[in-house]
Amino acid sequence: MLGEEPLWCPFGVEQYNIRLTQGTPPNRLEAHMSQTRDHWSSNTGLVLAATGSAIGLGNLWKFPYITWVNDGGAFVLVYLICIAAVGLPIMMAELLIGRRSQKSAVGALKDAAGPAWGLIGGWGVTAGFILLSYYTVIAGWSLFYFAKTVSWTFGSFPEGMVAGDLFNDQVSSAPLQLGLSLAFSAATIGVVYFGVSKGIERVARVFLPILFGILILMLISALGMSGSGEALTFIFRPNFTELEPSSVLEAVGHSFFTLSLGMGAMITYGSYISRKQSVVKASGAIVALDTIIALFATIIMFSVIFSVTGMQQQVDAGEVGAVGMLFVALPELFYTQVPFGVVLGPLFYVLVALAALTSTISLLEVVTSYLIDERGLGRHKATIVSGVAIFVFTIFAALSFTGTPFFSTLEVFQGKAGWFSTADHFVSNWMLPIGGLGITIAVGWFMTRKASESELVDGTEPKWFNYGVWRFFVRFIAPAAVLAIILFVILGRDFS
Ligand code: PFF
């Protein structure tokens, strides 16, 4: 055993051997744990799984909507800057402390910055728990629309159907909402149960290529529509006179959500990286793919909207909100306006479901890995315990729009009725920004320079990477941007 290279060892092979020679029980345990930890089978596996976490409802649902509300062009440019200046450095920070410690959020933050920082990890685990409880409900809607669009494809499109009524009928049906979210939760639990390489990575390897394929098909179809030119101009021609300061903060906030940052998901995924894999390269790939997909989704949706007379006005008038774009306007438009819509309609909801599933998996993994690493549970037990506990709250979220007394009326924040809106308000405004701030401060200010440098500059990094620049952004730019969000929230701004 001595002299043999361990599969993976967080403190280097020489250290590993010295520790084994000394043979103190905790070190043996540590060495044992690091050997048995499940890892991504390759860099591609890591990039696909982490990109799967990042690409989700945030890209397909939230980004197009906030781009619309913030008048396109200039907002998109600001968003791209935020992704590069805030998102990318924090992505590297999260992955690096995961890889270094080979522990999930709580343990990784404790190792990086000191025992007290475990609290920020715990905050992240709680955020993952709460976010998953209502994210599953929206994901469940994609299953409903998939079934509906398939039935239209094989039957016929119900002429005269009011799309808004269809949506309202489904969200107000308690059995349907419970059934859909139960199905989605069960699928999520089923994947996480099998672990990192056999569950999460396998699913990502199959689903992500399908997701990219569907999106490219849709993009081609959308670019052929009459409104595509106008859509591209709207998205890519900046007009700074329309940009408000709060739009900038909305862009920062969204860059956290879309990249799955601020709650330990990327720390957890980073803890399954082996020494041979580069944190910097993986971060660059994940961030680039997530951004491209968000832009593709926006081009597709806006091409449809600009091609249909009267649609733009309806969206502007607020008749079609964030939910409406994806679940009210699009299903009908697919069938009536989009070339090959009868095929693309169901495929689009497959896309939404797959994107959502690879995100819910990562959220459940944050909580499950906490139970495994910090509470000593086995993977199977940890998955079931966390999955079932979260589902109890999903029941609350699923019943939020059904008119059921208490479930639909509970109001903690003014104007936010039901667990769904309450949780969304709390996670988006408070939990993600505070978690993100904590992580940047822990890595930028409390982790030693030597430690972070040795993780990022280890011979695997690409030529464009400059450690000093990264450190500057993590220490100053990212915390300042997140602090600004928190200040605005304190002053009453709502980013949910
Ligand atoms: N990034 C996901 C999206 O854009 O929908 C949401 C998300 C997933 C946030 C996982 C955080 C997370 F840990």
Tab-separated table of C-alpha atoms in Angstrom, residues 81 132 158 268 424 486:
chain	number	residue	atom	x	y	z
A	81	ILE	CA	-20.099	41.435	-18.514
A	132	LEU	CA	-35.673	22.510	-4.975
A	158	PRO	CA	-58.369	22.571	-30.098
A	268	THR	CA	-20.253	19.823	-4.360
A	424	ASP	CA	-38.886	32.113	-4.394
A	486	ILE	CA	-28.165	42.996	-0.844
